[in-house]
Short mmCIF file of C-alpha atoms in Angstrom, two decimals:
data_model
loop_
_atom_site.label_atom_id
_atom_site.label_comp_id
_atom_site.label_asym_id
_atom_site.label_seq_id
_atom_site.Cartn_x
_atom_site.Cartn_y
_atom_site.Cartn_z
CA MET M 1 -48.89 47.59 -87.90
CA GLU M 2 -46.68 45.78 -85.40
CA GLU M 3 -46.95 42.59 -87.48
CA ILE M 4 -45.73 44.45 -90.60
CA LYS M 5 -42.74 45.86 -88.66
CA LYS M 6 -41.66 42.32 -87.85
CA TYR M 7 -41.20 41.64 -91.61
CA THR M 8 -39.68 44.95 -92.68
CA GLY M 9 -36.40 43.31 -93.73
CA ARG M 10 -38.13 40.54 -95.63
CA ILE M 11 -40.06 43.17 -97.63
CA MET M 12 -37.52 45.94 -98.03
CA VAL M 13 -34.43 43.90 -98.97
CA PRO M 14 -36.06 41.95 -101.87
CA ALA M 15 -37.64 45.21 -103.10
CA LEU M 16 -34.25 46.89 -102.99
CA PHE M 17 -32.71 44.05 -104.97
CA ILE M 18 -35.46 44.24 -107.59
CA LEU M 19 -34.82 47.97 -107.99
CA LEU M 20 -31.11 47.32 -108.35
CA ILE M 21 -31.40 44.60 -110.99
CA SER M 22 -34.44 46.01 -112.86
CA PRO M 23 -32.24 47.83 -115.47
CA ILE M 24 -30.36 44.58 -116.13
CA LEU M 25 -33.64 42.67 -116.46
CA ALA M 26 -35.10 45.23 -118.84
CA SER M 27 -31.99 45.25 -121.00
CA THR M 28 -31.90 41.46 -121.19
CA VAL M 29 -35.58 41.18 -122.12
CA LEU M 30 -35.22 43.77 -124.93
CA LYS M 31 -32.05 42.13 -126.17
CA GLU M 32 -33.43 38.60 -126.15
CA GLY M 33 -36.88 39.67 -127.31
CA GLY M 34 -38.52 37.85 -124.42
CA PHE M 35 -38.06 36.51 -120.86
CA PRO M 36 -35.61 33.60 -120.99
CA ALA M 37 -35.90 30.70 -118.50
CA LEU M 38 -32.33 31.15 -117.26
CA LEU M 39 -33.12 34.73 -116.31
CA GLY M 40 -36.14 33.55 -114.36
CA ILE M 41 -34.01 31.10 -112.37
CA TYR M 42 -31.45 33.85 -111.73
CA LEU M 43 -34.19 36.20 -110.57
CA PHE M 44 -35.64 33.54 -108.23
CA VAL M 45 -32.24 32.87 -106.61
CA VAL M 46 -31.56 36.57 -106.14
CA LEU M 47 -34.97 37.15 -104.55
CA ALA M 48 -34.52 34.11 -102.27
CA LEU M 49 -31.15 35.44 -101.10
CA ALA M 50 -32.65 38.87 -100.61
CA TRP M 51 -35.50 37.36 -98.54
CA CYS M 52 -32.98 35.43 -96.36
CA LEU M 53 -30.94 38.57 -95.80
CA GLY M 54 -34.12 40.42 -94.90
CA ALA M 55 -35.05 37.67 -92.42
CA ILE M 56 -31.57 37.91 -90.83
CA TYR M 57 -31.97 41.66 -90.60
CA ASP M 58 -35.37 41.27 -88.91
CA ASP M 59 -33.96 38.77 -86.38
CA LYS M 60 -30.95 40.96 -85.57
CA ARG M 61 -33.14 44.03 -85.21
CA ARG M 62 -35.44 42.12 -82.83
CA THR M 63 -32.44 40.82 -80.82
CA ILE M 64 -30.99 44.34 -80.52
CA SER M 65 -34.37 45.62 -79.37
CA LEU M 66 -34.58 42.88 -76.74
CA LEU M 67 -31.04 43.62 -75.56
CA GLN M 68 -31.78 47.32 -75.27
CA ASP M 69 -34.94 46.56 -73.31
CA SER M 70 -33.06 44.10 -71.07
CA GLU M 71 -30.26 46.62 -70.51
CA GLY M 72 -32.79 49.22 -69.46
CA ARG M 73 -34.46 46.83 -67.05
CA TYR M 74 -31.03 45.77 -65.71
CA ARG M 75 -30.03 49.39 -65.06
CA ILE M 76 -33.29 50.00 -63.21
CA PHE M 77 -32.91 46.74 -61.25
CA SER M 78 -29.25 47.50 -60.48
CA LYS M 79 -30.14 50.99 -59.28
CA TYR M 80 -32.92 49.84 -56.97
CA SER M 81 -30.92 46.80 -55.80
CA LYS M 82 -28.01 49.02 -54.85
CA GLU M 83 -30.33 51.42 -53.04
CA LEU M 84 -31.98 48.48 -51.27
CA ILE M 85 -28.66 46.91 -50.20
CA ASN M 86 -27.33 50.28 -49.05
CA SER M 87 -30.44 50.80 -46.91
CA PHE M 88 -29.93 47.50 -44.98
CA ASN M 89 -28.84 47.65 -41.34
CA GLU M 90 -27.19 44.28 -41.89
CA VAL M 91 -23.80 44.05 -43.59
CA ILE M 92 -23.73 42.32 -46.98
CA PHE M 93 -20.24 41.03 -47.74
CA GLN M 94 -18.15 39.03 -50.18
CA THR M 95 -14.62 37.66 -49.77
CA ASP M 96 -12.14 35.94 -52.04
CA HIS M 97 -10.72 32.45 -51.44
CA LYS M 98 -8.06 33.92 -49.12
CA GLY M 99 -10.62 35.65 -46.89
CA LYS M 100 -10.01 39.22 -48.11
CA TRP M 101 -12.98 41.57 -48.37
CA LEU M 102 -14.17 42.07 -51.95
CA TYR M 103 -17.45 43.83 -51.19
CA LEU M 104 -19.03 45.51 -48.15
CA ASN M 105 -22.17 47.64 -48.08
CA PRO M 106 -22.23 50.99 -46.17
CA ALA M 107 -23.70 49.36 -43.00
CA TRP M 108 -20.17 48.05 -42.36
CA LYS M 109 -19.01 51.43 -41.04
CA SER M 110 -21.65 51.67 -38.30
CA MET M 111 -21.05 48.03 -37.33
CA SER M 112 -17.24 47.91 -37.30
CA GLY M 113 -16.19 51.57 -37.04
CA ALA M 114 -14.06 51.25 -40.20
CA THR M 115 -15.01 52.63 -43.62
CA VAL M 116 -15.60 50.36 -46.59
CA ASN M 117 -12.58 51.75 -48.46
CA GLU M 118 -10.34 51.16 -45.43
CA SER M 119 -11.46 47.53 -45.16
CA LEU M 120 -11.60 46.35 -48.77
CA GLY M 121 -8.59 44.17 -49.57
CA LEU M 122 -7.91 43.40 -45.89
CA HIS M 123 -8.29 39.95 -44.35
CA PHE M 124 -11.54 39.52 -42.43
CA SER M 125 -9.64 38.55 -39.23
CA LYS M 126 -8.32 42.13 -38.87
CA HIS M 127 -11.66 43.22 -37.41
CA MET M 128 -12.30 40.47 -34.83
CA ASP M 129 -10.72 39.04 -31.70
CA ASN M 130 -8.65 35.85 -31.80
CA ALA M 131 -11.31 33.67 -30.16
CA SER M 132 -13.90 34.64 -32.82
CA TYR M 133 -11.34 34.09 -35.59
CA GLN M 134 -10.73 30.54 -34.33
CA ASP M 135 -14.51 29.95 -34.20
CA VAL M 136 -14.85 31.08 -37.83
CA LEU M 137 -11.99 28.82 -38.97
CA LYS M 138 -13.51 25.85 -37.13
CA ALA M 139 -17.00 26.43 -38.59
CA PHE M 140 -15.55 26.95 -42.09
CA ALA M 141 -13.41 23.79 -41.90
CA GLU M 142 -16.37 21.68 -40.76
CA SER M 143 -18.60 22.99 -43.56
CA PHE M 144 -15.88 22.65 -46.20
CA HIS M 145 -14.96 19.06 -45.32
CA GLN M 146 -18.58 17.96 -44.87
CA GLY M 147 -19.62 19.47 -48.20
CA ASN M 148 -22.03 21.99 -46.66
CA LYS M 149 -22.44 25.26 -48.54
CA TYR M 150 -23.59 27.29 -45.53
CA PHE M 151 -22.55 27.86 -41.93
CA ARG M 152 -23.45 30.22 -39.08
CA VAL M 153 -21.15 31.61 -36.38
CA ASP M 154 -21.15 34.36 -33.72
CA ILE M 155 -18.30 36.88 -34.04
CA LYS M 156 -17.00 39.59 -31.73
CA LEU M 157 -15.92 42.59 -33.83
CA ARG M 158 -13.29 45.02 -32.57
CA ASP M 159 -14.14 48.71 -32.86
CA GLY M 160 -11.60 51.31 -31.78
CA LYS M 161 -14.39 53.82 -31.04
CA LYS M 162 -17.16 51.67 -29.53
CA GLY M 163 -14.97 48.93 -28.04
CA SER M 164 -16.54 45.77 -29.43
CA SER M 165 -19.83 44.42 -30.71
CA TRP M 166 -21.32 40.97 -31.33
CA VAL M 167 -22.59 39.95 -34.77
CA GLU M 168 -24.07 36.80 -36.23
CA ALA M 169 -22.50 35.74 -39.54
CA PHE M 170 -24.47 33.70 -42.06
CA VAL M 171 -21.92 32.58 -44.65
CA LYS M 172 -22.29 30.87 -48.04
CA LEU M 173 -19.33 29.08 -49.61
CA ILE M 174 -18.96 29.88 -53.34
CA TYR M 175 -17.54 27.44 -55.91
CA ASP M 176 -16.88 27.83 -59.66
CA GLU M 177 -18.10 25.51 -62.44
CA THR M 178 -15.26 23.06 -61.78
CA GLY M 179 -16.07 22.82 -58.08
CA LYS M 180 -13.10 24.93 -56.97
CA PHE M 181 -13.64 27.13 -53.89
CA ILE M 182 -13.41 30.81 -54.90
CA GLY M 183 -14.74 32.74 -51.90
CA THR M 184 -17.66 33.45 -49.60
CA ALA M 185 -20.66 35.74 -49.41
CA GLY M 186 -23.10 36.40 -46.62
CA ILE M 187 -24.75 38.66 -44.08
CA LEU M 188 -23.60 40.07 -40.72
CA SER M 189 -26.38 40.92 -38.23
CA GLU M 190 -25.83 42.72 -34.92
CA ILE M 191 -26.80 40.60 -31.88
CA ASN M 192 -25.54 42.69 -28.94
CA GLU M 193 -28.86 42.54 -27.08
CA ARG M 194 -29.07 38.77 -27.48
CA LYS M 195 -25.49 38.28 -26.27
CA HIS M 196 -26.03 40.53 -23.27
CA ALA M 197 -29.16 38.56 -22.38
CA GLU M 198 -27.21 35.30 -22.71
CA GLU M 199 -24.42 36.66 -20.49
CA GLU M 200 -26.95 37.73 -17.87
CA LEU M 201 -28.53 34.27 -18.00
CA VAL M 202 -25.11 32.60 -17.62
CA ASN M 203 -24.26 34.86 -14.66
CA LEU M 204 -27.62 34.07 -13.08
CA ASN M 205 -27.06 30.33 -13.57
CA GLU M 206 -23.57 30.60 -12.09
CA HIS M 207 -24.94 32.51 -9.09
CA LEU M 208 -27.64 29.88 -8.57
CA ALA M 209 -25.09 27.07 -8.94
CA ILE M 210 -22.76 28.70 -6.39
CA THR M 211 -25.62 29.26 -3.96
CA SER M 212 -26.83 25.68 -4.42
CA SER M 213 -23.32 24.34 -3.90
CA LYS M 214 -22.91 26.44 -0.75
CA LEU M 215 -26.17 25.18 0.75
CA SER M 216 -25.33 21.61 -0.22
CA THR M 217 -21.92 21.90 1.42
CA ALA M 218 -23.42 23.41 4.55
CA ALA M 219 -25.89 20.53 4.79
CA GLN M 220 -23.15 17.92 4.36
CA LEU M 221 -21.06 19.59 7.08
CA ALA M 222 -23.96 19.58 9.54
CA ALA M 223 -22.75 16.49 11.42
CA GLY M 224 -19.29 17.92 11.96
CA ILE M 225 -20.66 21.32 12.96
CA ALA M 226 -23.11 19.74 15.42
CA HIS M 227 -20.24 17.85 17.02
CA GLU M 228 -18.07 20.99 17.04
CA VAL M 229 -20.78 23.01 18.78
CA ARG M 230 -21.88 20.24 21.18
CA ASN M 231 -18.49 19.94 22.89
CA PRO M 232 -18.22 23.64 23.88
CA MET M 233 -21.90 23.64 24.88
CA THR M 234 -21.27 20.69 27.20
CA ALA M 235 -18.34 22.52 28.82
CA ILE M 236 -20.37 25.74 29.17
CA LEU M 237 -23.29 23.87 30.74
CA GLY M 238 -20.98 22.14 33.22
CA PHE M 239 -19.26 25.32 34.37
CA VAL M 240 -22.56 27.23 34.62
CA LYS M 241 -23.80 24.49 36.97
CA LEU M 242 -20.61 24.80 39.03
CA ILE M 243 -21.10 28.56 39.31
CA ARG M 244 -24.73 28.05 40.29
CA ASP M 245 -23.67 25.55 42.98
CA GLY M 246 -21.14 28.04 44.33
CA GLY M 247 -17.94 26.86 42.68
CA ALA M 248 -14.71 28.24 44.07
CA ASP M 249 -12.69 29.95 41.30
CA LYS M 250 -15.48 31.63 39.31
CA GLN M 251 -13.15 33.88 37.25
CA GLU M 252 -11.45 30.82 35.77
CA TYR M 253 -14.87 29.38 34.94
CA TYR M 254 -15.87 32.60 33.22
CA ASP M 255 -12.68 32.56 31.11
CA ILE M 256 -13.37 28.99 29.98
CA ILE M 257 -17.03 29.77 29.24
CA PHE M 258 -16.15 32.81 27.10
CA SER M 259 -13.41 30.83 25.33
CA GLU M 260 -15.91 28.12 24.38
CA ILE M 261 -18.48 30.71 23.29
CA ASN M 262 -15.85 32.31 21.03
CA ARG M 263 -15.13 28.88 19.60
CA ILE M 264 -18.84 28.36 18.79
CA GLU M 265 -19.07 31.84 17.28
CA GLN M 266 -16.03 31.19 15.06
CA VAL M 267 -17.45 27.94 13.73
CA LEU M 268 -20.93 29.39 13.14
CA ASN M 269 -19.49 32.45 11.37
CA GLU M 270 -17.62 30.19 8.97
CA LEU M 271 -20.79 28.18 8.38
CA LEU M 272 -22.85 31.31 7.70
CA LEU M 273 -20.36 32.46 5.09
CA LEU M 274 -21.33 29.47 2.97
CA SER M 275 -24.96 30.50 2.63
CA LYS M 276 -24.45 34.26 2.54
CA PRO M 277 -25.71 35.51 -0.88
CA SER M 278 -23.27 38.31 -1.68
CA GLY M 279 -21.65 39.60 -4.86
CA ALA M 280 -17.94 39.11 -5.52
CA VAL M 281 -15.74 41.65 -3.71
CA PHE M 282 -12.06 41.43 -4.63
CA LEU M 283 -9.82 42.66 -1.82
CA GLU M 284 -6.12 42.31 -1.09
CA LYS M 285 -5.82 39.78 1.76
CA ASP M 286 -3.60 37.14 3.28
CA LEU M 287 -4.61 33.85 1.64
CA LYS M 288 -3.20 31.78 4.52
CA LYS M 289 -5.68 33.29 6.99
CA SER M 290 -8.59 32.28 4.79
CA CYS M 291 -7.14 28.77 4.46
CA ASN M 292 -6.84 28.51 8.24
CA HIS M 293 -10.53 29.45 8.57
CA VAL M 294 -11.47 26.69 6.12
CA VAL M 295 -9.36 24.13 7.99
CA THR M 296 -11.07 25.18 11.24
CA LEU M 297 -14.45 24.57 9.65
CA LEU M 298 -13.55 21.18 8.15
CA GLU M 299 -11.24 19.79 10.82
CA THR M 300 -13.96 18.18 12.94
CA ASN M 301 -15.60 16.64 9.88
CA ALA M 302 -12.21 15.23 8.88
CA VAL M 303 -11.50 13.83 12.35
CA LEU M 304 -14.87 12.09 12.37
CA ASN M 305 -13.70 10.29 9.20
CA ASN M 306 -10.28 9.44 10.72
CA ILE M 307 -8.55 12.02 8.49
CA GLN M 308 -5.86 14.52 9.42
CA ILE M 309 -5.49 17.84 7.55
CA GLN M 310 -1.78 18.68 7.46
CA LYS M 311 -0.95 22.37 6.84
CA ASN M 312 2.43 22.58 5.12
CA TYR M 313 3.11 26.30 5.27
CA ASP M 314 4.60 28.77 7.71
CA ALA M 315 3.00 31.84 9.28
CA GLU M 316 4.48 34.32 6.78
CA PRO M 317 1.52 35.96 4.93
CA ILE M 318 0.95 35.56 1.19
CA PHE M 319 -1.10 38.35 -0.34
CA MET M 320 -3.38 38.19 -3.39
CA ARG M 321 -6.53 39.92 -4.54
CA PHE M 322 -9.54 37.65 -4.13
CA ASP M 323 -13.12 37.36 -2.95
CA GLU M 324 -12.74 35.60 0.40
CA ASN M 325 -16.17 33.99 0.36
CA GLN M 326 -15.65 32.47 -3.11
CA ILE M 327 -12.09 31.24 -2.47
CA LYS M 328 -13.23 29.63 0.79
CA GLN M 329 -15.98 27.93 -1.20
CA VAL M 330 -13.35 26.56 -3.61
CA LEU M 331 -11.15 25.23 -0.79
CA ILE M 332 -14.10 23.71 1.08
CA ASN M 333 -15.32 21.87 -2.03
CA ILE M 334 -11.90 20.49 -2.93
CA ILE M 335 -11.01 19.43 0.63
CA LYS M 336 -14.49 17.96 1.14
CA ASN M 337 -14.03 15.90 -2.05
CA SER M 338 -10.69 14.67 -0.68
CA ILE M 339 -12.36 13.66 2.59
CA GLU M 340 -15.06 11.74 0.71
CA SER M 341 -12.42 9.96 -1.40
CA MET M 342 -10.82 8.41 1.74
CA PRO M 343 -13.38 6.09 3.34
CA ASN M 344 -10.61 4.37 5.35
CA GLY M 345 -9.04 7.61 6.60
CA GLY M 346 -5.64 9.09 5.82
CA ASN M 347 -4.02 12.50 5.38
CA ILE M 348 -4.76 15.63 3.39
CA PHE M 349 -1.75 17.86 2.75
CA LEU M 350 -2.53 21.56 2.21
CA SER M 351 0.41 23.60 0.91
CA ILE M 352 0.60 27.30 0.03
CA TYR M 353 3.65 29.02 -1.42
CA GLU M 354 4.63 31.89 -3.70
CA LYS M 355 6.97 31.54 -6.67
CA ASN M 356 7.79 33.80 -9.65
CA GLY M 357 4.92 36.20 -8.93
CA GLU M 358 2.33 33.42 -8.59
CA VAL M 359 0.58 31.85 -5.60
CA PHE M 360 0.32 28.05 -5.55
CA VAL M 361 -2.33 26.26 -3.48
CA SER M 362 -1.76 22.50 -3.46
CA ILE M 363 -4.21 19.95 -1.99
CA LEU M 364 -2.96 16.35 -1.94
CA ASP M 365 -5.00 13.44 -0.57
CA GLU M 366 -4.45 9.71 -0.09
CA GLY M 367 -7.79 8.70 -1.56
CA GLU M 368 -9.00 6.30 -4.22
CA GLY M 369 -7.79 8.47 -7.12
CA ILE M 370 -9.47 9.27 -10.44
CA PRO M 371 -9.39 6.97 -13.51
CA GLU M 372 -7.29 8.35 -16.38
CA ASN M 373 -10.23 8.34 -18.81
CA SER M 374 -12.24 10.50 -16.38
CA LEU M 375 -9.46 12.94 -15.48
CA GLN M 376 -10.02 15.20 -18.48
CA LYS M 377 -13.74 15.49 -17.67
CA VAL M 378 -13.24 16.64 -14.08
CA GLY M 379 -14.84 20.06 -13.66
CA GLU M 380 -17.41 19.58 -16.42
CA PRO M 381 -21.00 20.30 -15.28
CA PHE M 382 -22.91 17.17 -14.22
CA PHE M 383 -19.85 14.91 -14.46
CA THR M 384 -18.99 13.14 -11.23
CA THR M 385 -17.19 9.98 -10.14
CA LYS M 386 -19.36 9.75 -7.02
CA SER M 387 -22.33 7.40 -6.76
CA SER M 388 -24.47 10.43 -5.83
CA GLY M 389 -24.05 14.12 -6.61
CA THR M 390 -24.64 16.61 -9.42
CA GLY M 391 -21.05 17.26 -10.47
CA LEU M 392 -21.64 21.01 -10.15
CA GLY M 393 -19.31 21.52 -7.18
CA LEU M 394 -15.98 21.44 -9.03
CA SER M 395 -17.54 23.10 -12.09
CA VAL M 396 -18.45 26.09 -9.91
CA CYS M 397 -14.98 26.02 -8.31
CA PHE M 398 -13.22 26.11 -11.69
CA LYS M 399 -15.37 29.07 -12.77
CA ILE M 400 -14.43 30.94 -9.59
CA ILE M 401 -10.73 30.19 -10.10
CA GLU M 402 -10.95 31.39 -13.71
CA LYS M 403 -12.58 34.67 -12.60
CA HIS M 404 -9.65 35.18 -10.22
CA GLY M 405 -7.22 34.86 -13.15
CA GLY M 406 -6.16 31.42 -11.94
CA LYS M 407 -5.51 27.98 -13.44
CA VAL M 408 -6.09 24.44 -12.19
CA PHE M 409 -3.87 21.40 -12.63
CA ILE M 410 -5.00 17.90 -11.58
CA THR M 411 -2.92 14.74 -11.32
CA SER M 412 -4.16 11.45 -9.92
CA GLU M 413 -3.15 7.83 -9.45
CA LEU M 414 -5.59 5.07 -8.62
CA LYS M 415 -5.43 3.81 -5.02
CA LYS M 416 -2.76 6.40 -4.21
CA GLY M 417 -4.50 9.75 -4.30
CA THR M 418 -5.21 12.98 -6.17
CA LYS M 419 -3.35 16.28 -6.26
CA ILE M 420 -5.06 19.54 -7.23
CA VAL M 421 -2.91 22.65 -7.70
CA CYS M 422 -4.53 26.07 -8.09
CA VAL M 423 -2.28 28.85 -9.41
CA PHE M 424 -3.21 32.52 -8.88
CA PRO M 425 -1.46 35.84 -9.65
CA ALA M 426 0.20 37.20 -6.50
CA VAL M 427 0.15 40.82 -5.33
CA GLN M 428 3.59 42.30 -5.99
CA GLU M 429 5.59 43.74 -3.09
CA ASN M 430 5.55 47.31 -4.42
CA GLU M 431 1.79 47.16 -4.99
CA ARG M 432 1.23 45.74 -1.51
CA ASN M 433 3.33 48.40 0.17
CA GLY M 434 1.45 51.11 -1.70
CA SER M 435 -1.84 49.59 -0.67
CA GLU M 436 -0.79 49.29 2.97
CA LYS M 437 0.44 52.90 2.93
CA GLU M 438 -2.88 54.13 1.59
CA GLU M 439 -4.73 52.17 4.29
CA LYS M 440 -2.52 53.66 7.01
CA VAL M 441 -2.95 57.19 5.67
CA GLY M 442 -6.72 56.67 5.54
CA ALA M 443 -6.75 55.37 9.11
CA LYS M 444 -4.60 58.29 10.31
CA GLU M 445 -6.89 60.84 8.63
CA GLY M 446 -9.87 59.14 10.24
CA GLN M 447 -8.31 59.44 13.67
CA GLU M 448 -7.45 63.11 13.10
CA ASN M 449 -11.04 63.82 12.07
CA LYS M 450 -12.20 62.29 15.31
#
């Protein structure tokens, strides 16, 4: 039955033609008294045309049937595809060649905080921070110029309700038949847990690097510390012997002994700070006092190397918010590097001053200097100009300075020396007065409670 349906046109159309021309055929046969040859040819041509028209009808009918079947399947596929895409937790997107959103599935709202209708037509950069936008542009430019059709990049999305969230973007570059770039399509997947784990790992590595640097510095300062402690111990031992032997002015001896003990305690306290594993505590303090402590710790080590540390600042305090332990670590590392860069001795000039709401800490040495091609790499992990060392010391220092909102500037000239300037935000006068007032009020209340 199905086979007959395929040839319906080929059967029906010739039959219809025969019915239409049968009166003419009958009339001609009666008139001519027979079936002329010309009529036979005419009949054959008409039937052939009718068969061709029937064949065309059959083909068109089959094509229409296929199209209807395909349309039905497409509607079903489109329906289920849309339901499938809408059920994804990942964001499916498409942009035009200018970077404006053309399509976003409903997962976009839970990821970005903005509805699809609010976002369509906007540039993709509206929903991310500037650093992520620059990363996207860089990854896109590299892929575009290298002829790659895909690239991957991590993006930090801004969300007015949730704050921000990290997503991984897998992007495909789309071109038309002529090879012209017409837009992108891809997937955004949330990676907050992964990013948090990476941040925790980075913080752990930084903590380990700082601790390692502290212990390394303490070990390198051992000779200077031993010398610094030995001198007071010698004096104490001598005066104790005098007291034992019945020395005359014992009170004077006691004063000297306690003075030397205080000196030992001061040096050892500074040394212990280096290895003390504590979290960062930012407090408002006088930076010059901390610098004086560092100079006290390093002075003997410098003298042993025929080096003088010159403090070029007055006694007037300069306040800033900082973690004392970490800033001391920065100063110790930088000054220690200056000492090591002057094998023949010399001077280190330490300057501190405040200007335009910023605190400047300048350390200038008369050492060997740093080659120009190495200057840009200073502070990178595992880069060092020393014959031995890991290169982590300054890397850790630069991280600490960055966490304090500071910047570092380095200039150097071979055989003449190196200058490192650290710039930090200062505590403003009105803020400092308020802080001091609160401290005084707190102290007064404490006394009243007593």
